[in-house]
Short mmCIF file of C-alpha atoms and ligand atoms in Angstrom, two decimals:
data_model
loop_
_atom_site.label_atom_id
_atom_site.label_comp_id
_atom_site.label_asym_id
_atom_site.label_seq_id
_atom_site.Cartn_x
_atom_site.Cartn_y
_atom_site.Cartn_z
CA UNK A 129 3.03 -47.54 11.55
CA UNK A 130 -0.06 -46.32 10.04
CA UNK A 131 0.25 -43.26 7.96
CA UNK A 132 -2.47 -40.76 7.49
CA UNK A 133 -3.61 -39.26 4.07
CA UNK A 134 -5.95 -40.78 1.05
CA UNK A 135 -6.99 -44.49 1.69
CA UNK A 136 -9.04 -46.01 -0.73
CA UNK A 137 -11.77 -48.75 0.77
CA UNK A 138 -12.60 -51.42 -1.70
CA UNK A 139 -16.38 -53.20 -0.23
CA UNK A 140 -15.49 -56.70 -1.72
CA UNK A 141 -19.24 -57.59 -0.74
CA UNK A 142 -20.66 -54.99 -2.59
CA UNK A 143 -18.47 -56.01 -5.77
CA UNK A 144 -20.23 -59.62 -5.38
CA UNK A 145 -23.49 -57.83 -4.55
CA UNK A 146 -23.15 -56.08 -8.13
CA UNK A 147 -22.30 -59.03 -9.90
CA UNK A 148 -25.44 -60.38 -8.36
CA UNK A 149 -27.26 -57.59 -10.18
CA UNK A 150 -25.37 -57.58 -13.30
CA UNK A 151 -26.66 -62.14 -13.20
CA UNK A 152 -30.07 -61.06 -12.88
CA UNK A 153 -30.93 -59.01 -15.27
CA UNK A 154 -29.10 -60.97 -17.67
CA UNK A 155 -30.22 -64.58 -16.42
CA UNK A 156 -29.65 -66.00 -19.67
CA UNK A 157 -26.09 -65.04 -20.25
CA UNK A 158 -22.76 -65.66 -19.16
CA UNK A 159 -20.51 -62.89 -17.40
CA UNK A 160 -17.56 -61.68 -18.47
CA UNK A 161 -16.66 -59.09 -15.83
CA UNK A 162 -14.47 -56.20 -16.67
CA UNK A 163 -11.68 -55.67 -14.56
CA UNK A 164 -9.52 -53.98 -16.82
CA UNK A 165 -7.61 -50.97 -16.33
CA UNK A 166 -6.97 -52.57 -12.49
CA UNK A 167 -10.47 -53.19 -12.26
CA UNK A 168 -11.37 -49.40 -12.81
CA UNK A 169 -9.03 -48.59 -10.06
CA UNK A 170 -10.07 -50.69 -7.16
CA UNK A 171 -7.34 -53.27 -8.11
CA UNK A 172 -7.60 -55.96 -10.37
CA UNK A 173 -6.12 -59.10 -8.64
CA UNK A 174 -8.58 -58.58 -5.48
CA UNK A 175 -11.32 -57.85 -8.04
CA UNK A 176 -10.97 -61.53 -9.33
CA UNK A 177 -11.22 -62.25 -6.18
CA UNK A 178 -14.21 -61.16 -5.44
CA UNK A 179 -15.56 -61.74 -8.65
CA UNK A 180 -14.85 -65.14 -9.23
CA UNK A 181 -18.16 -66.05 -9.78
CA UNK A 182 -18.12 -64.91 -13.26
CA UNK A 183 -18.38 -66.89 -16.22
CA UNK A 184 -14.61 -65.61 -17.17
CA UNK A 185 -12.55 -61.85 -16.98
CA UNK A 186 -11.67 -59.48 -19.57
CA UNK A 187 -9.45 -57.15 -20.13
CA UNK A 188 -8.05 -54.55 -22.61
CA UNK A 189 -4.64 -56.21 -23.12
CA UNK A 190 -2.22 -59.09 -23.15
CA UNK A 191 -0.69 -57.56 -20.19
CA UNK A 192 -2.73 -57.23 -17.84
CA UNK A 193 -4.21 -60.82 -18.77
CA UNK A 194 -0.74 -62.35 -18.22
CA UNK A 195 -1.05 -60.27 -14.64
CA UNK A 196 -3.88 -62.17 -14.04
CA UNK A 197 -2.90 -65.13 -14.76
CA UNK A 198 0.22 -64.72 -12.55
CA UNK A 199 -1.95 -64.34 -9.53
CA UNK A 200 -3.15 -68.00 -10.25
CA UNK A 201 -6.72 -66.77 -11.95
CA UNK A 202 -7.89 -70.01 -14.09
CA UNK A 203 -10.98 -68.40 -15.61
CA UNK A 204 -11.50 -67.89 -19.58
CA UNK A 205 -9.67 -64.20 -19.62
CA UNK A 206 -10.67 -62.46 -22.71
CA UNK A 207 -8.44 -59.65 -24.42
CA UNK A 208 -11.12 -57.12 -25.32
CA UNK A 209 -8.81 -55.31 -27.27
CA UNK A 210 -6.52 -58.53 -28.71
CA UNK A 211 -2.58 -58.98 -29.08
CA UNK A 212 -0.70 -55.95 -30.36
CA UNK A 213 2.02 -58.17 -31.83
CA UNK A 214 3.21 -61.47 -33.00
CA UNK A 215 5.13 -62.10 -29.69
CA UNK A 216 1.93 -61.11 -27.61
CA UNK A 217 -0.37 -63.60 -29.68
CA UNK A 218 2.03 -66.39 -28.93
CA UNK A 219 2.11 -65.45 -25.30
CA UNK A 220 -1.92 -65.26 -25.07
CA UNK A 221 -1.44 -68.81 -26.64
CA UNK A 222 0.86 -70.16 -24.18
CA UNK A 223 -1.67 -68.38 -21.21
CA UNK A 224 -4.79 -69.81 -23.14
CA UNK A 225 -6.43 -66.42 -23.31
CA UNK A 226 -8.97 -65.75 -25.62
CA UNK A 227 -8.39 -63.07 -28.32
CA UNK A 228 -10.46 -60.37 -29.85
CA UNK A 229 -9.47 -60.08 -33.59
CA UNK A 230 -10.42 -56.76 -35.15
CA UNK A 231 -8.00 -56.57 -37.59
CA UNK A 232 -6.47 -58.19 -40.48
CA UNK A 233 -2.78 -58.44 -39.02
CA UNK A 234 -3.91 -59.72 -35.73
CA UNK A 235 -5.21 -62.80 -38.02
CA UNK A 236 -1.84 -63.18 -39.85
CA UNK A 237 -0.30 -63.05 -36.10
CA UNK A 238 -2.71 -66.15 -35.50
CA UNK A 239 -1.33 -67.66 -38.66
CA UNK A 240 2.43 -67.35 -37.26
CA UNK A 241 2.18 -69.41 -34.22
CA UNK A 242 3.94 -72.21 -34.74
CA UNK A 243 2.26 -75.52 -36.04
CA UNK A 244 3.81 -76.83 -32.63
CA UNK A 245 1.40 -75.59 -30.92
CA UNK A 246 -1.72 -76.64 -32.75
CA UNK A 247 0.07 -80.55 -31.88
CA UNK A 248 0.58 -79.32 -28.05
CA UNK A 249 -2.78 -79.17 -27.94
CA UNK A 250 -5.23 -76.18 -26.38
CA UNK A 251 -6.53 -74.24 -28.93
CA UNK A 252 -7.08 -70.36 -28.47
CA UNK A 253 -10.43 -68.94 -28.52
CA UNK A 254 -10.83 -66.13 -31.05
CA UNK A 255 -13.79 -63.47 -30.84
CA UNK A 256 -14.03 -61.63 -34.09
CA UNK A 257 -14.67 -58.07 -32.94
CA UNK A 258 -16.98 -56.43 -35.67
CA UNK A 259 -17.38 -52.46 -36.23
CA UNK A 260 -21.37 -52.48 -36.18
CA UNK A 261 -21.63 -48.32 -35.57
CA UNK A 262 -19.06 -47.44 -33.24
CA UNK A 263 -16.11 -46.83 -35.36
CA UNK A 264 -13.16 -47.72 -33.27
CA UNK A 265 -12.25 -51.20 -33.42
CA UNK A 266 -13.53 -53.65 -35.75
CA UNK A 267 -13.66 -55.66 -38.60
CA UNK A 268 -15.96 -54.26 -41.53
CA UNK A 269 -19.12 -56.45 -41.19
CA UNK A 270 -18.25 -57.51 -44.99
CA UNK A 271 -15.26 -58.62 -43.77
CA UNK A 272 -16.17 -60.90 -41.49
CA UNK A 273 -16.66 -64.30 -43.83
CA UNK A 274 -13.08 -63.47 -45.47
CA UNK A 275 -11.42 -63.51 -41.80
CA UNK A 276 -13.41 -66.42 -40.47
CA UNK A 277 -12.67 -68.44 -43.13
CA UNK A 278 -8.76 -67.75 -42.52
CA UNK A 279 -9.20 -68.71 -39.54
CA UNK A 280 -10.68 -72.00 -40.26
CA UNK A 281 -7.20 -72.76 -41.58
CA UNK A 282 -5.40 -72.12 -38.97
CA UNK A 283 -4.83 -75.01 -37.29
CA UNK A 284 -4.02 -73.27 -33.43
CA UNK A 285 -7.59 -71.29 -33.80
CA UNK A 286 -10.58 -73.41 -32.37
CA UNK A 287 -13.32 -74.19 -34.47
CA UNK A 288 -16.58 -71.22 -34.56
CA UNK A 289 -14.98 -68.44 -33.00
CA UNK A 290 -17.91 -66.09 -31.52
CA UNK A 291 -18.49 -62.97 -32.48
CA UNK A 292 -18.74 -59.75 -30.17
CA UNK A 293 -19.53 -55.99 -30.47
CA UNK A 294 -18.87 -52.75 -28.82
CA UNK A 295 -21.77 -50.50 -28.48
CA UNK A 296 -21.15 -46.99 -28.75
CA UNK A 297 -24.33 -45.12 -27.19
CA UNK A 298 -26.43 -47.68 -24.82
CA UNK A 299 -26.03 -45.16 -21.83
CA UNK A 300 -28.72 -42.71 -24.01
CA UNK A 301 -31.36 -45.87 -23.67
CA UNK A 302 -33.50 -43.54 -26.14
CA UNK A 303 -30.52 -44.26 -29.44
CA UNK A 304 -31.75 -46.29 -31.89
CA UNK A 305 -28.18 -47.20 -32.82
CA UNK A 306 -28.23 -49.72 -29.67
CA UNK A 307 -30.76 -51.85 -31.39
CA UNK A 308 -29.70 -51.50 -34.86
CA UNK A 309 -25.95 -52.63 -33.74
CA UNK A 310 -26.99 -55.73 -31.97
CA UNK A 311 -29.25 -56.29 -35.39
CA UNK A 312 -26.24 -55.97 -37.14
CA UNK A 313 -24.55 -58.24 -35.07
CA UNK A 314 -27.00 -60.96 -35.27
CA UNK A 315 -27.47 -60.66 -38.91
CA UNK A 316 -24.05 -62.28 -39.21
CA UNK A 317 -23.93 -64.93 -37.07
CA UNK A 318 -23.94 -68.52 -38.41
CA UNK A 319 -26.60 -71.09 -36.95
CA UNK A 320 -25.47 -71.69 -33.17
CA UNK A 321 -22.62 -69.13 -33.33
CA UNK A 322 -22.14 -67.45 -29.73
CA UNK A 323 -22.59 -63.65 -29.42
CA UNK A 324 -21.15 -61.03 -27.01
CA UNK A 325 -22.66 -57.73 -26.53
CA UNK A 326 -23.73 -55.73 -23.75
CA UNK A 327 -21.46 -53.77 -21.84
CA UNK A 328 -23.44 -52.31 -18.13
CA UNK A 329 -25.93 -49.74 -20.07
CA UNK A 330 -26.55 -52.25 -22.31
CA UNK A 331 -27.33 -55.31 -19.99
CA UNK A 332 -29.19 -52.79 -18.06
CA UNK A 333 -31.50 -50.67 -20.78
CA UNK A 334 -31.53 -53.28 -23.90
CA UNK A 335 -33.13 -56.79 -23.94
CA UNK A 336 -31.75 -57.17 -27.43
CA UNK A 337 -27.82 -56.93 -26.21
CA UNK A 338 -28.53 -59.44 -23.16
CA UNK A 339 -27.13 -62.64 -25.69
CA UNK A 340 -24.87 -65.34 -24.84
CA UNK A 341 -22.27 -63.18 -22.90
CA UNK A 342 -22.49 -59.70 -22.03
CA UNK A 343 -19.75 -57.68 -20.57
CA UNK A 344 -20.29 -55.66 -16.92
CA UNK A 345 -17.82 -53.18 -16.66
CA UNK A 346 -18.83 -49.70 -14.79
CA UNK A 347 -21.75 -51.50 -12.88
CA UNK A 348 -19.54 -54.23 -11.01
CA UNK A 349 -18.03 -51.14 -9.03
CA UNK A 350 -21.49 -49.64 -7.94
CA UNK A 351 -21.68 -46.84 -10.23
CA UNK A 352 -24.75 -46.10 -13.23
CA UNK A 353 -23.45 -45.73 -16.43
CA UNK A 354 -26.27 -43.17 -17.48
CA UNK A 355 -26.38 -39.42 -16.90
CA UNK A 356 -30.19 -39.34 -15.52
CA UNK A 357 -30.40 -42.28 -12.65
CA UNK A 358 -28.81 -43.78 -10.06
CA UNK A 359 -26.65 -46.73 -8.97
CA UNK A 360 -29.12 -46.71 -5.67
CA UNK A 361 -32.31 -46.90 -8.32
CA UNK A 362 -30.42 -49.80 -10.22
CA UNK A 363 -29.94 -51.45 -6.87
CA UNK A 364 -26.25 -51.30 -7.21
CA UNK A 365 -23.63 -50.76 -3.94
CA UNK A 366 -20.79 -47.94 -4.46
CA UNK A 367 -17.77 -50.29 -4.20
CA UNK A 368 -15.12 -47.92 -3.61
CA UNK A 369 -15.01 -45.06 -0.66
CA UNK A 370 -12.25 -42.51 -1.20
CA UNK A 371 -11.11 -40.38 1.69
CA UNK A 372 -8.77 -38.54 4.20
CA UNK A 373 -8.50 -36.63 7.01
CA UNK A 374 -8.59 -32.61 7.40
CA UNK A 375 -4.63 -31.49 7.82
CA UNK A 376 -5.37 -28.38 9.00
CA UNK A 377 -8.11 -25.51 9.87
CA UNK A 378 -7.96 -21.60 9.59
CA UNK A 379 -9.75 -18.41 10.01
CA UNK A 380 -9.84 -15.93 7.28
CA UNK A 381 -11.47 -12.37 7.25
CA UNK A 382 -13.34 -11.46 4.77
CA UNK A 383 -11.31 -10.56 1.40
CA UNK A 384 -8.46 -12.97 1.87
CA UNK A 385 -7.82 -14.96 -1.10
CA UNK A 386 -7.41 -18.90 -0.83
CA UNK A 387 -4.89 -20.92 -2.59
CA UNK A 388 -3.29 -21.08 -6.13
CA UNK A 389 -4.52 -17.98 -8.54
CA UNK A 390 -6.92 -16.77 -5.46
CA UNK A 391 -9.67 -17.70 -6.93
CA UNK A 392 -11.54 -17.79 -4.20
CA UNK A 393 -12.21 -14.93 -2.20
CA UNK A 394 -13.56 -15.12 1.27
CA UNK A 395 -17.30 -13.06 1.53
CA UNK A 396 -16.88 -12.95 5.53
CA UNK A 397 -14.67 -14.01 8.05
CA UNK A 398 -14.55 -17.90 8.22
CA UNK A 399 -13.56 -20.86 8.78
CA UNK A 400 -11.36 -22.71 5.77
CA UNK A 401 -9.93 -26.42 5.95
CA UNK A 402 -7.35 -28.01 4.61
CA UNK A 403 -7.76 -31.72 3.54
CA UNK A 404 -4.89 -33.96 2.54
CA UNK A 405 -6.03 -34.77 -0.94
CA UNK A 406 -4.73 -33.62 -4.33
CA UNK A 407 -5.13 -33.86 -8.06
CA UNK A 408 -1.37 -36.26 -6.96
CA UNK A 409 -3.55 -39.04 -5.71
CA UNK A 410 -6.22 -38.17 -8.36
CA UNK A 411 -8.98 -36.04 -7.81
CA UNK A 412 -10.23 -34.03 -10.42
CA UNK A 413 -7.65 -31.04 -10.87
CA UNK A 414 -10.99 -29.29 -12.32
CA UNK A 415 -13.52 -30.19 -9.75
CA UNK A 416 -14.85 -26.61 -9.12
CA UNK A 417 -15.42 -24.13 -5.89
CA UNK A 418 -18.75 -25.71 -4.20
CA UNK A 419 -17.98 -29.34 -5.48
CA UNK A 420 -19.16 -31.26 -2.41
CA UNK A 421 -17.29 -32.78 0.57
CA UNK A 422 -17.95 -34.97 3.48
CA UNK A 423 -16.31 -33.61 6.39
CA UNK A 424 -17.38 -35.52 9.47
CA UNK A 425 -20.49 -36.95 7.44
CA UNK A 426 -21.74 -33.13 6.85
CA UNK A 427 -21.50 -31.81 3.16
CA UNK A 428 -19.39 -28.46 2.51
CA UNK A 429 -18.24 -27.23 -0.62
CA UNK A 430 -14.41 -27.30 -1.82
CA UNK A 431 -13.21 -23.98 -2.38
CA UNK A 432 -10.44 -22.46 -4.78
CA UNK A 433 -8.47 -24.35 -7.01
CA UNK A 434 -7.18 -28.20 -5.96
CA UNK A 435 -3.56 -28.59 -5.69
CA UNK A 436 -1.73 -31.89 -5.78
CA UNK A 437 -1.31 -32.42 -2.32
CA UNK A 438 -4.25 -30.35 -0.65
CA UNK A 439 -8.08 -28.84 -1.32
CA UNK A 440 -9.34 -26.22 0.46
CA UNK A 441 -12.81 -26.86 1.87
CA UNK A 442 -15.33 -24.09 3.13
CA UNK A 443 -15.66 -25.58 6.70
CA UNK A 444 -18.86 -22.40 7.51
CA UNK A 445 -21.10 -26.30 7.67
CA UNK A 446 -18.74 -27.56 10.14
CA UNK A 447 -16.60 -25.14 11.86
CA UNK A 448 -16.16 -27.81 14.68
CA UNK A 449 -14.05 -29.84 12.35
CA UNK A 450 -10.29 -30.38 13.38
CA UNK A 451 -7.15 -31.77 11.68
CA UNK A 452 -7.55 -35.02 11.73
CA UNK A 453 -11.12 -35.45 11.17
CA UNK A 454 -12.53 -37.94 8.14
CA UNK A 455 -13.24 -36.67 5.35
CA UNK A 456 -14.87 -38.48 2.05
CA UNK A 457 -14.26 -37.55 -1.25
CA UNK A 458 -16.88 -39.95 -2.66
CA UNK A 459 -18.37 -43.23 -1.68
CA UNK A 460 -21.96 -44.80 -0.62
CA UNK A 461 -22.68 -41.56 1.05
CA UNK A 462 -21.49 -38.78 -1.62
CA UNK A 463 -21.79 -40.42 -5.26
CA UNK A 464 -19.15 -40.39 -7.41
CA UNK A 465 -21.37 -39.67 -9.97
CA UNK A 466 -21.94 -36.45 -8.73
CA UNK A 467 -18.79 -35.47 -8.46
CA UNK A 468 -17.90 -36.53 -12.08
CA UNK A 469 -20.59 -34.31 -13.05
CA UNK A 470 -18.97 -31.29 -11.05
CA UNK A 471 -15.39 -31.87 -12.61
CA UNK A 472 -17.12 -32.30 -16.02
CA UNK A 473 -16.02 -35.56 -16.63
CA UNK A 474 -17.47 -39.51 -16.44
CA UNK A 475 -17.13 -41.83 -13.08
CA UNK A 476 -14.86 -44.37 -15.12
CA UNK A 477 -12.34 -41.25 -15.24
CA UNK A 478 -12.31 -40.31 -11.85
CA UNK A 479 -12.39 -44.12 -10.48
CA UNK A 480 -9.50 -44.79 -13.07
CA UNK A 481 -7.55 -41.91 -12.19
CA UNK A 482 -6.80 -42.55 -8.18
CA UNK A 483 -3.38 -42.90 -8.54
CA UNK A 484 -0.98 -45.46 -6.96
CA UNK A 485 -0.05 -43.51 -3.86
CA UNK A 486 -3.47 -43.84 -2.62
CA UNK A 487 -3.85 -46.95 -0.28
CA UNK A 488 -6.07 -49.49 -0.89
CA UNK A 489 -7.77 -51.32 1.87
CA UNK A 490 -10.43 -53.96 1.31
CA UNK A 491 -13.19 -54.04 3.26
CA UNK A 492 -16.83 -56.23 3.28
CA UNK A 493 -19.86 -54.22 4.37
CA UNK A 494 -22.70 -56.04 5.53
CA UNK A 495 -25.92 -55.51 3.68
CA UNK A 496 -27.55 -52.63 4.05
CA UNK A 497 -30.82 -53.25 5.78
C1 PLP B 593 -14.69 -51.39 -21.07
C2 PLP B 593 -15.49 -52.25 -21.95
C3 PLP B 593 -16.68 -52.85 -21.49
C4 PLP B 593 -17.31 -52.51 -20.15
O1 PLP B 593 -18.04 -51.31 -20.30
P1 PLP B 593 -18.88 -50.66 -19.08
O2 PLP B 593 -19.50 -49.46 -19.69
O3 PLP B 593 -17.87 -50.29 -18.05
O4 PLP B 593 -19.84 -51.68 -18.62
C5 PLP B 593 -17.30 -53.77 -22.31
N1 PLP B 593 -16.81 -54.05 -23.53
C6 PLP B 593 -15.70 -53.46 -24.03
C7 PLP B 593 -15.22 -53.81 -25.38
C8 PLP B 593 -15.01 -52.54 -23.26
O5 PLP B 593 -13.92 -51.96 -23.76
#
C-alpha cells in the first residue's frame, strides 16, 4: 500500500547538475564530494550514485566509509575526520580508504598495522590535516615535518601524503582568514605535494582554495552556503523536496487558542489546517508562527508551536484546502534556506535532521527551461 505522511524527494539530476557546477568553477581540481552524514540527509548510497562522477567521496568516519564500500563504491573514499582507533585504522587499511591524520595517536595507529600488510601490498593514503585558523582538528603547522617524517617510516603509509585544511569562515567571502589559511597551507607544502582545501563557500568565493582537490559539501544538494545569496544566483538545483499532505481542516472563532501552550491566538474566525509533519520526522521544533508553507503551491504561514506529529498552518491564503492536499515544507519552490533562517538555524541542520521515518523517494527532474 502506499501510506500518506512526510516523503522526502531526492532530484538525482539535480545532484549531477550541482556537481556540474561545483567542476566548473573549480576546472582545475579534482572533486571529492561530501556525502557524509548520509549525504546531508538525502541518503548516502544513492548519493554515490548519482555522484559518481567525482574524483573520489568523503566522509567524516570509518563507518560510514566501510558503508560505502559495502554498497560496491570503488572510488578513493577519504575519512575527513580519520580512524578513531587502532582497530578502525586497520579496517580503513583493509578497505583502502584514505585517512586524515590530525593527531599524533592516529600516526602511532598507522605505525601498528602490521608489517603484513605493507608486504600485501596497497598502501593507504594519508592526508595530514593541519590546524591553519580553525581550531578544531589539526596538527600544529610546526608539527607537520615531525609527523611526516614518521610517516616516511612507516612502511604501510604511501610515499608524500597530501596535505588538506578546513576553513573556518569562507561563507563571510569578506574574512581575511580564508586567504591567510590557504597561505598557511601552501607555505608548507613540499615541491609537488598535493593540497586539499575548499569546502562549497570556498570553491565558490576564493580562487586561492580552488587547489588540487577541493571538497563540495552543502552545494552538491542545491543549497548556498552564505547568508546573503542564493542557490538560484549560484546556478545550483534544490536537490531535496520535503512534504505531506494536510490531515485535517477547522474553523475557529476568533479567541480560540491553537495547539501546545496556545500560543497562538486566533484574531478572527478562520480557517486552521492541520499538516502531517512534526519536529518526529524533523522539522525545526523552533520554526516560528508565520514560518512559510506551501499548501497547494500557495504560501501560508505555520501557526503555534510544532508538535512531533502535526503543525498547524493558517489556511486564511487557502481556505479551499482539504485533508489530503500537498503540502511542501521546503524544496525548489520554498528554499530551505529560508526556512533555516526562520528556525534560527543553518540548511545543513535542517537537511541533516529529517529523520528516518521520513520516506525517501528518488526522483530526476528534467532541466528547468
Ligand atoms: C563537511 C566538510 C566539508 C564540506 O563542507 P560544505 O560547507 O558542506 O561544502 C568539507 N571539508 C570538511 C573537512 C568537512 O568536514
Amino acid at each position: 500500500m502506499r501510506f500518506g505522511g512526510p516523503v522526502a524527494l531526492i532530484d538525482l539530476a539535480a545532484l549531477g547538475h550541482n556537481l556540474e557546477v561545483a567542476r566548473r568553477r573549480a576546472p582545475r581540481s579534482r572533486l571529492w564530494a561530501v556525502i557524509k552524514a548520509d549525504a546531508y540527509g538525502h541518503g548516502m548510497e544513492q548519493a554515490a550514485v548519482a555522484l559518481a562522477a567525482a574524483d573520489g567521496f568523503a566522509v567524516a568516519r570509518v563507518e560510514e566509509a566501510l558503508r560505502l564500500r559495502a554498497a560496491g563504491v570503488e572510488h578513493p573514499i577519504l575519512v575527513l575526520n580519520g580512524a578513531l582507533s587502532a582497530e578502525e585504522t586497520a579496517a580503513a587499511w583493509e578497505a583502502r580508504l584514505d585517512l586524515a591524520v590530525h593527531q599524533a595517536a592516529q600516526a602511532d595507529w598507522l605505525a601498528a598495522l602490521p608489517r603484513s600488510a605493507a608486504v600485501a601490498g596497497h598502501p593507504l593514503r594519508v592526508w595530514l590535516k593541519v590546524d591553519t585558523g580553525m581550531h578544531r582538528l589539526g596538527l600544529e603547522p610546526a608539527e607537520v615535518p615531525l609527523v611526516q617524517t614518521w610517516l616516511t617510516d612507516y612502511p604501510v603509509v604511501a610515499p608524500d601524503p597530501g596535505l588538506m585544511t578546513h576553513l573556518a569562515n569562507a561563507d563571510e567571502p569578506a574574512d581575511p582568514l580564508t586567504m591567510l589559511q590557504c597561505q598557511r597551507l601552501r607555505a608548507l607544502a613540499r615541491p609537488g605535494q598535493a593540497l586539499n582545501i575548499g569546502n562549497s563557500a570556498g570553491i565558490l568565493a576564493c580562487p586561492a582554495a580552488r587547489v588540487d582537490w577541493v571538497r563540495p559539501g552543502i552545494m552538491l544538494y542545491g543549497v548556498s552556503p552564505f547568508g546573503d545569496h542564493g542557490a538560484a544566483a549560484l546556478d545550483l538545483r534544490p536537490v531535496m523536496t520535503l512534504k505531506t499532505q494536510v490531515s485535517a481542516t477547522h474553523v475557529y472563532r476568533a479567541g480560540e487558542r491553537i495547539g501546545y501552550g496556545g500560543t497562538f491566538v486566533c484574531p478572527e474566525d478562520m480557517p486552521v489546517g492541520v499538516a502531517a509533519i512534526g519536529y518526529g520526522d524533523g522539522y525545526p521544533r523552533h520554526a516560528p508562527t508565520g514560518t512559510p508553507v506551501l499548501v497547494k503551491g500557495q504560501r501560508v504561514p505555520l501557526i503555534g508551536r510544532v508538535s512531533m506529529d502535526s503543525i498547524t498552518l493558517d489556511l486564511r491564503p487557502c481556505p479551499e484546502a482539504r485533508p489530503g492536499d500537498e503540502v511542501i515544507l521546503w524544496g525548489r519552490a520554498l528554499p530551505v534556506e529560508e526556512i533555516s533562517r526562520a528556525a534560527g538555524t543553518i540548511s545543513y541542520d535542517l537537511l541533516c535532521g529529517v529523520s528516518p521515518r521520513v520516506r525517501r523517494e528518488s526522483v530526476h527532474s528534467p532541466e528547468p527551461s
